Coordinates of N, CA and C in Angstrom, one line a residue:
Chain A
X232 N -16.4 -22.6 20.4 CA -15.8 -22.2 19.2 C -14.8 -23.2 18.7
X233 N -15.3 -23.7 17.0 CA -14.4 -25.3 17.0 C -12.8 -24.3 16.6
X234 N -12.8 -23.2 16.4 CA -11.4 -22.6 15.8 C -10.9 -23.2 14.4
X235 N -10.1 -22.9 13.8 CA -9.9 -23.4 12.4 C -9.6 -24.7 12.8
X236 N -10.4 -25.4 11.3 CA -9.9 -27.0 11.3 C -9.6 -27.5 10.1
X237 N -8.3 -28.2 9.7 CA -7.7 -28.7 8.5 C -7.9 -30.1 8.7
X238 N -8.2 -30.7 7.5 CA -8.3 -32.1 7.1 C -7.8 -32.4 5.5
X239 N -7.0 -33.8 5.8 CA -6.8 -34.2 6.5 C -5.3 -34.3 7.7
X240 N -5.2 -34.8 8.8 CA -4.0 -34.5 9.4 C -2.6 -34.7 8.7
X241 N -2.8 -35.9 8.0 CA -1.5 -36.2 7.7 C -2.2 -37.0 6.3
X242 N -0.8 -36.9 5.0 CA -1.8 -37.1 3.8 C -0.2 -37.8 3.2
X243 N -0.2 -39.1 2.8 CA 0.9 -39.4 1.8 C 0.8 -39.4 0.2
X244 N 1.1 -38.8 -0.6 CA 1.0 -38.8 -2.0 C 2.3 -39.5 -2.8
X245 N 2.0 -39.6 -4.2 CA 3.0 -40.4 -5.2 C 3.7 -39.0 -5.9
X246 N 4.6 -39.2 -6.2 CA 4.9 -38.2 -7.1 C 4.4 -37.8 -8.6
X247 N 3.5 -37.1 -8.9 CA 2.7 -37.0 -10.3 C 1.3 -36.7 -9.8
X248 N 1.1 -37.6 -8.7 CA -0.6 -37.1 -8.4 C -1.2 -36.3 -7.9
X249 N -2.3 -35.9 -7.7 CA -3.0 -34.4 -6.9 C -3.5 -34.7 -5.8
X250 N -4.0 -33.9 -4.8 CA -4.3 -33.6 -3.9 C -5.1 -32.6 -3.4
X251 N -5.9 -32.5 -2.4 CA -7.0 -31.4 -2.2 C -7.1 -31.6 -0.6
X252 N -6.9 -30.4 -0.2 CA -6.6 -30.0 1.6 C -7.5 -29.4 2.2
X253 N -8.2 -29.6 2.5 CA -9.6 -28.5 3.2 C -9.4 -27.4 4.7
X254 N -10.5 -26.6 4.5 CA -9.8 -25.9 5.7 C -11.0 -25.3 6.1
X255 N -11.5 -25.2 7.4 CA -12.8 -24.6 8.1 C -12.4 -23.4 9.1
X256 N -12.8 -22.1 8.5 CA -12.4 -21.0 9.5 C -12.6 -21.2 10.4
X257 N -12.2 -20.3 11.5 CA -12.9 -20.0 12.7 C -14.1 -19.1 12.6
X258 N -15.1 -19.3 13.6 CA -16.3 -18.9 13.3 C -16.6 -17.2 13.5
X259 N -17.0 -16.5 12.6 CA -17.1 -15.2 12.2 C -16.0 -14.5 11.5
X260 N -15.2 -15.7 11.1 CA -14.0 -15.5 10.1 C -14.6 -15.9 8.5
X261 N -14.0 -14.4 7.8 CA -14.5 -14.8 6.4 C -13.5 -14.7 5.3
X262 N -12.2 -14.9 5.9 CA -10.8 -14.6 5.2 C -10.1 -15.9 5.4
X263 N -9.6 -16.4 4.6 CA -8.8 -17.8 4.5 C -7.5 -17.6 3.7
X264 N -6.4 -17.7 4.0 CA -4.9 -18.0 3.6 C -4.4 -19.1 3.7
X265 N -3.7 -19.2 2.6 CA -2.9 -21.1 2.8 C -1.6 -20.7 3.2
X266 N -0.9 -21.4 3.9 CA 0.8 -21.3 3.6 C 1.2 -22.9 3.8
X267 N 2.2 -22.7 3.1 CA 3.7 -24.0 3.3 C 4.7 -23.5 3.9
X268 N 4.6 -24.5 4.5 CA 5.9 -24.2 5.9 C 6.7 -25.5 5.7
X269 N 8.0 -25.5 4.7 CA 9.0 -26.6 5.2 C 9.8 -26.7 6.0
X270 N 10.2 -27.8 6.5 CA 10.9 -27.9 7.8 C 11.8 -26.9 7.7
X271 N 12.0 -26.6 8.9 CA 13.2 -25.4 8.9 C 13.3 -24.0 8.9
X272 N 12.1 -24.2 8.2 CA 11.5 -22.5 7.6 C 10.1 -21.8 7.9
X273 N 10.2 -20.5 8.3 CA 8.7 -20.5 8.2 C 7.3 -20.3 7.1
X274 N 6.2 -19.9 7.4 CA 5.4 -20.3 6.2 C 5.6 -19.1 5.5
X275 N 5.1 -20.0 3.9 CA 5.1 -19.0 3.0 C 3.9 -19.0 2.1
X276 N 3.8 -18.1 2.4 CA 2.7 -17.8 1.5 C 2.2 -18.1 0.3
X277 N 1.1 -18.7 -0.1 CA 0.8 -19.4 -1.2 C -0.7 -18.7 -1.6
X278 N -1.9 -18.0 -1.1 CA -2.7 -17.3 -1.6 C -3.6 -16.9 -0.6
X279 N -4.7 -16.4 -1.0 CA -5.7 -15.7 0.0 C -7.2 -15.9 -0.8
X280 N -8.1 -16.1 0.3 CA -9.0 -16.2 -0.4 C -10.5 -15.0 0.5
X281 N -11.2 -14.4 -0.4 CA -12.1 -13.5 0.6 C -13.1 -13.2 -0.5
X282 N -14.5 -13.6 -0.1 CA -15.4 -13.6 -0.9 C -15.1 -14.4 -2.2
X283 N -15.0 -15.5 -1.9 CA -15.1 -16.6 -2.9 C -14.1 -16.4 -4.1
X284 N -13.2 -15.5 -3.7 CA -12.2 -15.3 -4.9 C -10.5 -14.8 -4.4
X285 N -9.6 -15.6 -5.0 CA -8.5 -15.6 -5.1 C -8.2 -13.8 -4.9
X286 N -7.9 -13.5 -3.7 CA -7.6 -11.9 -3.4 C -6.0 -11.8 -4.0
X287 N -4.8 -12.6 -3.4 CA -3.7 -12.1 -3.2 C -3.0 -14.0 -3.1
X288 N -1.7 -13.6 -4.2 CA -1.4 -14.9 -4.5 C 0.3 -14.7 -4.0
X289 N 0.9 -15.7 -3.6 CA 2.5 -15.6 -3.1 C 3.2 -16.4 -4.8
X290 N 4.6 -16.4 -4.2 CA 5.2 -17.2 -5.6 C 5.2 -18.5 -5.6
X291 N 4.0 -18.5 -6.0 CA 3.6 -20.4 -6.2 C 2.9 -20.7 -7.5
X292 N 4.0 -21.8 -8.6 CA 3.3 -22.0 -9.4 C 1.6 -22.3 -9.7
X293 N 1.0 -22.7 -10.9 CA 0.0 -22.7 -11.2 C -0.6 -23.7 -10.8
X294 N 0.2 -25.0 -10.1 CA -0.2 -26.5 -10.4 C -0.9 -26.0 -8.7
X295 N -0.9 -25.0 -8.0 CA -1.8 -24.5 -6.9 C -2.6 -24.1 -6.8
X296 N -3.9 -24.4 -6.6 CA -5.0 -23.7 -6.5 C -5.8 -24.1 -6.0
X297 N -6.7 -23.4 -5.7 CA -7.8 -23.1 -4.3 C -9.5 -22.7 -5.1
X298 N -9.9 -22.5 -3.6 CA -11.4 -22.4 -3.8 C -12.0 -22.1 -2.7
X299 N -12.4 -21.2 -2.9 CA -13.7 -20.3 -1.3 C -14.8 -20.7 -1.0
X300 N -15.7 -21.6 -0.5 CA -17.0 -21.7 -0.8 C -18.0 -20.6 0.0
X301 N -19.5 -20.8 -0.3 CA -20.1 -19.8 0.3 C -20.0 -20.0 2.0
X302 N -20.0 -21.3 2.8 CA -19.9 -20.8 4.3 C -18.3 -20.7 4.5
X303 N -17.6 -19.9 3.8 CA -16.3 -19.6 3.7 C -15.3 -20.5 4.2
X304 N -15.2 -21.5 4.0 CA -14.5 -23.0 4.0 C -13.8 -23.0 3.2
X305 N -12.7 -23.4 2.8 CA -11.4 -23.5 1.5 C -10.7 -24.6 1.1
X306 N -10.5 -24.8 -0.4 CA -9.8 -26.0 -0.4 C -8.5 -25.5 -1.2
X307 N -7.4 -26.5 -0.8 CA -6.0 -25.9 -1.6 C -5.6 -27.2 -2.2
X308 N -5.8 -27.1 -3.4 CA -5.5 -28.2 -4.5 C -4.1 -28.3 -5.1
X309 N -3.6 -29.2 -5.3 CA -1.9 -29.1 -5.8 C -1.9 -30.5 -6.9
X310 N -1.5 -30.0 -8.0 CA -1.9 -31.0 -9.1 C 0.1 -31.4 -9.5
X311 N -0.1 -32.5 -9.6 CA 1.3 -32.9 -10.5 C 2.4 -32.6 -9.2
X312 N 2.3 -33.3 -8.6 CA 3.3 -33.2 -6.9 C 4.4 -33.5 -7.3
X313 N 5.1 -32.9 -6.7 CA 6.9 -33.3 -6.7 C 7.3 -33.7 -5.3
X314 N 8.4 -33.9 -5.1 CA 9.2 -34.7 -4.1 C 9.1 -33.3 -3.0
X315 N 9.3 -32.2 -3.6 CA 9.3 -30.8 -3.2 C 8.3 -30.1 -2.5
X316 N 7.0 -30.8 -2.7 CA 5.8 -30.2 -2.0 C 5.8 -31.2 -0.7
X317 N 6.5 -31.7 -0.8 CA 6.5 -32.2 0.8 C 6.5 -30.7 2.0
X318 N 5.6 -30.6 2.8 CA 5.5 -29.9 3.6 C 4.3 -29.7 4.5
X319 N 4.3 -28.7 5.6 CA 3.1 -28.7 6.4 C 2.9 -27.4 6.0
X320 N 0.8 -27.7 5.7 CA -0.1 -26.8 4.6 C -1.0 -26.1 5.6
X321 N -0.4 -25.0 6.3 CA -1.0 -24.5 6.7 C -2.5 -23.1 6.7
X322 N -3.8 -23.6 6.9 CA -4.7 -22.5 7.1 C -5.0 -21.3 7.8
X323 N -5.0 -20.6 7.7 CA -5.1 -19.2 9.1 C -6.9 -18.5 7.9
X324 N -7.1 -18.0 9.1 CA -8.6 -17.5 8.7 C -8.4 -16.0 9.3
X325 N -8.9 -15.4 9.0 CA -9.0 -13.6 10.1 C -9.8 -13.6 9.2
X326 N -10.6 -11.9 9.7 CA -11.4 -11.4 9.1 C -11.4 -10.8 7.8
X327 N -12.2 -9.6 6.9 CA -11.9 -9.8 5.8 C -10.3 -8.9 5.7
X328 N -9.8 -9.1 4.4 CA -8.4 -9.1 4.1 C -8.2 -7.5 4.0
X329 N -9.2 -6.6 4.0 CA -8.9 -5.4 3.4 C -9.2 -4.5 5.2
X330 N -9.7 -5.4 6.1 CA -9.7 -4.5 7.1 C -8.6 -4.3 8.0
X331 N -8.5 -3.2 8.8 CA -7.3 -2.6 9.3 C -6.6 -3.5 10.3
X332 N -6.0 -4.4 10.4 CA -5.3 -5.0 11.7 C -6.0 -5.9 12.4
X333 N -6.0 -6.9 12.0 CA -6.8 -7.9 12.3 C -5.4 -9.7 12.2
X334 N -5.6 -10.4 13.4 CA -4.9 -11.7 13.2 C -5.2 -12.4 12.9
X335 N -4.4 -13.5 12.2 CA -4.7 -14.7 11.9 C -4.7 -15.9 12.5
X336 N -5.5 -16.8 12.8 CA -5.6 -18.1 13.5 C -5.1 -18.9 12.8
X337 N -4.3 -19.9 12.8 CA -4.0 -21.1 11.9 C -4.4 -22.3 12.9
X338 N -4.6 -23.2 12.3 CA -5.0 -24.5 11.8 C -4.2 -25.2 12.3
X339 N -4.2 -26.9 12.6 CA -3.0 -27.1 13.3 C -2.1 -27.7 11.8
X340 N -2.8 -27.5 11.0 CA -2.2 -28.1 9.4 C -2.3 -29.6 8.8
X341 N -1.7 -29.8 7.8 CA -2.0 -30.8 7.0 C -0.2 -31.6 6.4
X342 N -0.1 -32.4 7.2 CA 1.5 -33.1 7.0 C 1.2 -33.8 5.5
X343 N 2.0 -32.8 4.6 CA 1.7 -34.0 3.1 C 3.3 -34.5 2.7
X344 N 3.1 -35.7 2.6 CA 4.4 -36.0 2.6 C 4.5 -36.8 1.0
X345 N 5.2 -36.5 -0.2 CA 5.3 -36.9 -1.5 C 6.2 -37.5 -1.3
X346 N 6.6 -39.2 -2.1 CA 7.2 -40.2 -1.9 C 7.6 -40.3 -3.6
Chain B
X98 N 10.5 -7.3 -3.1 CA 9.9 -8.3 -2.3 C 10.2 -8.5 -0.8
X99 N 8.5 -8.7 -0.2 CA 9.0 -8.3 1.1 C 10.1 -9.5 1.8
X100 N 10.4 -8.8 2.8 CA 11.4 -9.8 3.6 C 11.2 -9.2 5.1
X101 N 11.4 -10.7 6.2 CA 11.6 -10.7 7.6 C 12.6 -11.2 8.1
X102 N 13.8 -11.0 8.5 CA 14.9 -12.0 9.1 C 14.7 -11.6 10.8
X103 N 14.7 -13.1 11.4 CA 15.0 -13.4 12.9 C 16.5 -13.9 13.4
X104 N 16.4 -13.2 14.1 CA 17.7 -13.6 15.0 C 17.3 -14.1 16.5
X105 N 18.3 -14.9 16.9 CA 19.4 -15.6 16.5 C 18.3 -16.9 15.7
X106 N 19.0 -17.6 14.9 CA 18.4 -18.6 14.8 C 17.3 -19.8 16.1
X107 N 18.6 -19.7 16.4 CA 18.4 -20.8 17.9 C 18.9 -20.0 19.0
X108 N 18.6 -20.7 20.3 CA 19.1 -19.7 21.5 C 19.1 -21.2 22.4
X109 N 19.9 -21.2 23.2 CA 19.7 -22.5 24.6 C 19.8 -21.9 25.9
X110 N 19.2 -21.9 26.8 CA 19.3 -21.0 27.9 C 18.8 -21.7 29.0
X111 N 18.6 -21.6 30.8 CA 18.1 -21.8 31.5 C 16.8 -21.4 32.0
X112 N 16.0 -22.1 32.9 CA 14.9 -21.5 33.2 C 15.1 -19.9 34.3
X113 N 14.6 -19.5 34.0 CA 14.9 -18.1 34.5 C 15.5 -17.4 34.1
X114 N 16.3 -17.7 32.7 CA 16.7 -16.7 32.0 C 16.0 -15.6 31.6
X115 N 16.5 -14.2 30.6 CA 15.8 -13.8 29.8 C 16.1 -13.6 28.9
X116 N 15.0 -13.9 28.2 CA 16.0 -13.8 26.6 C 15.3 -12.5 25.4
X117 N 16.0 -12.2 24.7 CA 15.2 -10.9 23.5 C 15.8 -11.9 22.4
X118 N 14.1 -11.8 22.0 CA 14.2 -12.0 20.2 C 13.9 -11.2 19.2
X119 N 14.8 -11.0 18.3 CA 15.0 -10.0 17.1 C 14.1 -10.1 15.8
X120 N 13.8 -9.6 15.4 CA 13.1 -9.5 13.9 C 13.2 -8.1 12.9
X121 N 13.9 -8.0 12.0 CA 13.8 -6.8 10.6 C 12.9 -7.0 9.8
X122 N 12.7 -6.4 9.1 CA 11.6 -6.3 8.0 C 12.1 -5.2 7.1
X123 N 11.8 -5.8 5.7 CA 11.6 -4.7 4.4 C 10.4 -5.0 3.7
X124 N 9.5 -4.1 4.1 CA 8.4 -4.5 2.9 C 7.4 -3.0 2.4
X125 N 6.8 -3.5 1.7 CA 5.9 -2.2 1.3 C 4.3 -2.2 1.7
X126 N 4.1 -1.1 2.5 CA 2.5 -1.0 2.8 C 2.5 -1.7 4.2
X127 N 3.6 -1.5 4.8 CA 3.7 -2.1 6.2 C 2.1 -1.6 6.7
X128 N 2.0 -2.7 7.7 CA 0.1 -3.0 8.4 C 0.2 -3.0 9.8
X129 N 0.9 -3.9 9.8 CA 1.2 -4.9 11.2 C 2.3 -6.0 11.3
X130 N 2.9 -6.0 12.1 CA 3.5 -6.8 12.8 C 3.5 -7.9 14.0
X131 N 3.4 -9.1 13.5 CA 2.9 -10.4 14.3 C 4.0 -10.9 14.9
X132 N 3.5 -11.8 16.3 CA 4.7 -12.3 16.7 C 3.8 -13.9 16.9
X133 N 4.4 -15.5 16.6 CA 3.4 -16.2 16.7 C 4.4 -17.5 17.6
X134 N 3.9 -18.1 18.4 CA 4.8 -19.3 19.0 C 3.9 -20.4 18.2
X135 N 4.9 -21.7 18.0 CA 4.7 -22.8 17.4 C 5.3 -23.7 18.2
X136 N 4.7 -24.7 18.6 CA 5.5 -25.5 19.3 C 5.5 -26.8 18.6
X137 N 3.9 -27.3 18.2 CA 4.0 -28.3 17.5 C 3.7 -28.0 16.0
X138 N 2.6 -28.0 15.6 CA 2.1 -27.8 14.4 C 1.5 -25.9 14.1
X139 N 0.4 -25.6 14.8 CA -0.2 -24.6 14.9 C 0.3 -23.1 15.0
X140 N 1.1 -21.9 14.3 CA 1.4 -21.1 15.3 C 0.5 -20.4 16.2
X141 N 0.4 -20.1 17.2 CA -0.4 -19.7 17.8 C -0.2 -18.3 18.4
X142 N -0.9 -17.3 17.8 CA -0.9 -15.2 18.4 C -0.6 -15.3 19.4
X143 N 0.6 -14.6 19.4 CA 1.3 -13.9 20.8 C 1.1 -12.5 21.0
X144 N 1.1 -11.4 19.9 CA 1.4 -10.1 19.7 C 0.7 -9.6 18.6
X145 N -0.1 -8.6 18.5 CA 0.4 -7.5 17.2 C 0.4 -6.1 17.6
X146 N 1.7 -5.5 17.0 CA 1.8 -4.1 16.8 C 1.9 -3.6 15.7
X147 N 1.4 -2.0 15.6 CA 0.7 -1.1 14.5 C 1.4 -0.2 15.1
X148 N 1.3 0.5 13.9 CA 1.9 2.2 14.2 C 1.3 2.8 15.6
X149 N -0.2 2.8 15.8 CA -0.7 3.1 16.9 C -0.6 2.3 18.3
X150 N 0.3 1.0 18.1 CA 0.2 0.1 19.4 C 2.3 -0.3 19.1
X151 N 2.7 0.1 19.7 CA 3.7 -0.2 19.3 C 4.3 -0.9 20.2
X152 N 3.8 -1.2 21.5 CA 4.5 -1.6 22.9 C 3.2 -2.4 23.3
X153 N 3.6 -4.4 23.6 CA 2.6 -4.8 24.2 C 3.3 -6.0 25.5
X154 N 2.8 -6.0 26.3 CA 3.0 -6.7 27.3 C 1.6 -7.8 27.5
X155 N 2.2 -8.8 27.9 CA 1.5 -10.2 28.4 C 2.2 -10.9 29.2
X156 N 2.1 -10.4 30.5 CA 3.0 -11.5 31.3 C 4.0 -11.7 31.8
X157 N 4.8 -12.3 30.9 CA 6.0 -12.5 31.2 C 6.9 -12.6 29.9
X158 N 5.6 -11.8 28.7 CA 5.9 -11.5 27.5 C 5.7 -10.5 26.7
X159 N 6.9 -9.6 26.5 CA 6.7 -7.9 25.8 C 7.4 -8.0 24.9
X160 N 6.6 -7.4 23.7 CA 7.1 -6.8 22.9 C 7.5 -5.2 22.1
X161 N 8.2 -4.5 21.6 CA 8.1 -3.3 21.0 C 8.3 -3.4 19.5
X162 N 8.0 -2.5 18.9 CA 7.8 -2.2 17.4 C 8.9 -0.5 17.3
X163 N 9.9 -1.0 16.4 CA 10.8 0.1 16.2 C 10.5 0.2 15.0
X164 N 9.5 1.6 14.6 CA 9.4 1.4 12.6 C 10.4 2.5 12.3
X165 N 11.3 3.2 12.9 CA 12.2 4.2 12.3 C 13.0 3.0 12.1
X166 N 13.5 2.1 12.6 CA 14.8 1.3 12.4 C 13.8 -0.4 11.7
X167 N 13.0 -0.5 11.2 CA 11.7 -1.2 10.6 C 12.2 -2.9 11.4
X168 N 12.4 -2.9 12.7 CA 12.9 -4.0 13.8 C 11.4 -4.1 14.9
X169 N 12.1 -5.3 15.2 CA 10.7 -5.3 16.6 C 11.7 -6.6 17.4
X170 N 11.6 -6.4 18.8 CA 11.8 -7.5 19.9 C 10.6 -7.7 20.4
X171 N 11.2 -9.4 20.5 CA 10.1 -10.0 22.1 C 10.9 -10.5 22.8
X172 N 10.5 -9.9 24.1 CA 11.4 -10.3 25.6 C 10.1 -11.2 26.5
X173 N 11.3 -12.5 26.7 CA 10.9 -13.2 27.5 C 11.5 -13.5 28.7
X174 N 10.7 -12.9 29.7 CA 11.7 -13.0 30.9 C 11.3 -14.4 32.2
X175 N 12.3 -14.2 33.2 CA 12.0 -15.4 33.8 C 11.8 -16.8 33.2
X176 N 12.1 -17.3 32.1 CA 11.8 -18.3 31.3 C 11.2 -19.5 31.8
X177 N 10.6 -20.2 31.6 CA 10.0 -21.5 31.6 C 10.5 -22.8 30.6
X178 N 10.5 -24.1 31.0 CA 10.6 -25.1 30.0 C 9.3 -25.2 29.2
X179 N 8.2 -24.5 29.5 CA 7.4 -24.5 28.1 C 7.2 -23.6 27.4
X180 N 8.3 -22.7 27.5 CA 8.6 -21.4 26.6 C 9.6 -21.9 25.5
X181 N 9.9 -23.0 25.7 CA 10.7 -24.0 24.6 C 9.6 -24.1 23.2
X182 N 10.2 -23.6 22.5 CA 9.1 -23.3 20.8 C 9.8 -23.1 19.6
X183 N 9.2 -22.4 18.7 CA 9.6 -21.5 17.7 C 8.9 -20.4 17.7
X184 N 10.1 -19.5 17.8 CA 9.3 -17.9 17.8 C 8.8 -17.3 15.8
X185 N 8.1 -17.2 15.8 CA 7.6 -16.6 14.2 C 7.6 -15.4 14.2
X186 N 7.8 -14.4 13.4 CA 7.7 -13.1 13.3 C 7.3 -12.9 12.1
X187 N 6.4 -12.3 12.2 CA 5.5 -11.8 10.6 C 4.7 -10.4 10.7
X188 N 5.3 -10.3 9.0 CA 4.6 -8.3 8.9 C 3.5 -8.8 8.0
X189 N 2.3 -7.6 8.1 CA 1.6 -8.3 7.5 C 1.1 -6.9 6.7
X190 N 0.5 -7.2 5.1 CA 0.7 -6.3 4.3 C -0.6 -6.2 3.7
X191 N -1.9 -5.7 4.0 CA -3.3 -6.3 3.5 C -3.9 -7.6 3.4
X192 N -3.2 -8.4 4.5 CA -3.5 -9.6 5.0 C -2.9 -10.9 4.3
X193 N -2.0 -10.4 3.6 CA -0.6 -11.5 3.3 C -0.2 -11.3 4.4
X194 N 0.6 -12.1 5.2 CA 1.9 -12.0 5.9 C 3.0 -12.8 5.7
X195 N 4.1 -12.2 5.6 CA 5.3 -12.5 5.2 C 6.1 -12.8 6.6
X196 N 6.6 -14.2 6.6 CA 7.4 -14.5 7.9 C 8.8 -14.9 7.6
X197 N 9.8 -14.3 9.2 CA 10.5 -14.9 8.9 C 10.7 -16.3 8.8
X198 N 12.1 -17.4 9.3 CA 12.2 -18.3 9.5 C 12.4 -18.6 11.1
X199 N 12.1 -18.1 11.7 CA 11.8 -17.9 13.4 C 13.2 -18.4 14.5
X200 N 13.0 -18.3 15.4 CA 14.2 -18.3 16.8 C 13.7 -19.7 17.2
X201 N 14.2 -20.4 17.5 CA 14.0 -21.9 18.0 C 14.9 -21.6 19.3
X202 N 13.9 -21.6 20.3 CA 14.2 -21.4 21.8 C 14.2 -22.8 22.3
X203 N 15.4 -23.3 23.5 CA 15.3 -24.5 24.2 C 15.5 -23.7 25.5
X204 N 14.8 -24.2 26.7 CA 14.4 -23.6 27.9 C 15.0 -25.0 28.7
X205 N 16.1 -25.0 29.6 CA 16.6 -25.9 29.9 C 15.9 -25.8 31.3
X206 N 16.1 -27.0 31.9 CA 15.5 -27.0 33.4 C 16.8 -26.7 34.2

């Protein structure tokens, strides 16, 4: 079992440009969540994805967004970067979002660092 | 808006210590309650307690779930230098989870 896998490991960006973060559940996982986690702090929640659609969103502007595909793989897209999205982009996968008590795996994450 | 706060921030201790780590919560539609170690990048499941599991042991690692007082500990006893981490605490609300900002344990030899 490969367990969640994020690519790429480490990602340098400009300030202004976009970015797209991939994320592969663990297998018989059909639930995907992103968080940011900046130094210091722990993650925060940025959205959920279950059946190919945006379930449950955290307080993160619009320039965030994502996408579920059919073998439930995810991508977390961030348009117009700031110095501010510097952080580690972490994936957790569990089962689906609406069932009773279930954990999440994460990913070992995605270091993006905006220059 | 939900919230988790951990205590202490940091802790420095010896091996064989024991140490308890603290976590509160305010939130709505409480689910579960996660406890996760991070050492490097990944956090990785230590715990979850629910209304119906509210006390779990592993080890040389237990936790309880207090929802009248909406708190939960994890006790780590006999300590180890690779119990040196970040402790994560997270409630989880229909599969958001809301974390605190965690315990950063150093396990001295």
């Amino acid at each position: 079992d490969a367990g969640v896998t994020q690519s790429p490991t480490h990602l340098i960006k400009t300030r202004g440009q976009q970015v797209t973060l991939r994320c592969s559940p663990k297998s018989g996982h059909d639930t995907v969540s992103w968080y940011q986690q900046a130094l210091g702090q722990g993650p925060q929640f940025i959205f959920q994805y279950y059946e190919e659609e945006e379930r449950q969103r955290g307080n993160f502007p619009d320039r965030f967004s994502g996408h579920q595909f059919p073998n439930y793989s995810s991508e977390l897209n961030v348009n117009a970067l700031l110095l501010g999205d510097s952080a580690l982009y972490l994936c957790a996968s569990s089962l689906a979002f609406d069932r009773v008590n279930t954990e999440a795996f994460f990913g070992q994450g995605t270091r993006l660092t905006v220059v | 808006e939900d919230k988790v706060v951990q205590s202490p921030l940091s802790l420095v201790v010896h091996e064989g210590d024991t140490v308890t780590l603290n976590c509160s919560y305010e939130v709505t539609n409480f689910r579960s309650l996660l406890w996760y170690k991070q050492e490097k990048k990944a956090p990785t499941f230590l715990f979850m307690l629910t209304s119906s599991g509210i006390e779990k042991k592993s080890g040389r690692l237990s936790s309880i779930l207090d929802k009248k007082e909406l708190s939960s500990i994890l006790n780590i006893t006999a300590t180890q230098t690779g119990d040196s981490a970040i402790y994560l605490c997270a409630v989880s609300n229909a599969g958001k989870s809301t974390f605190g900002d965690g315990t950063t344990l150093t396990v001295k030899p």
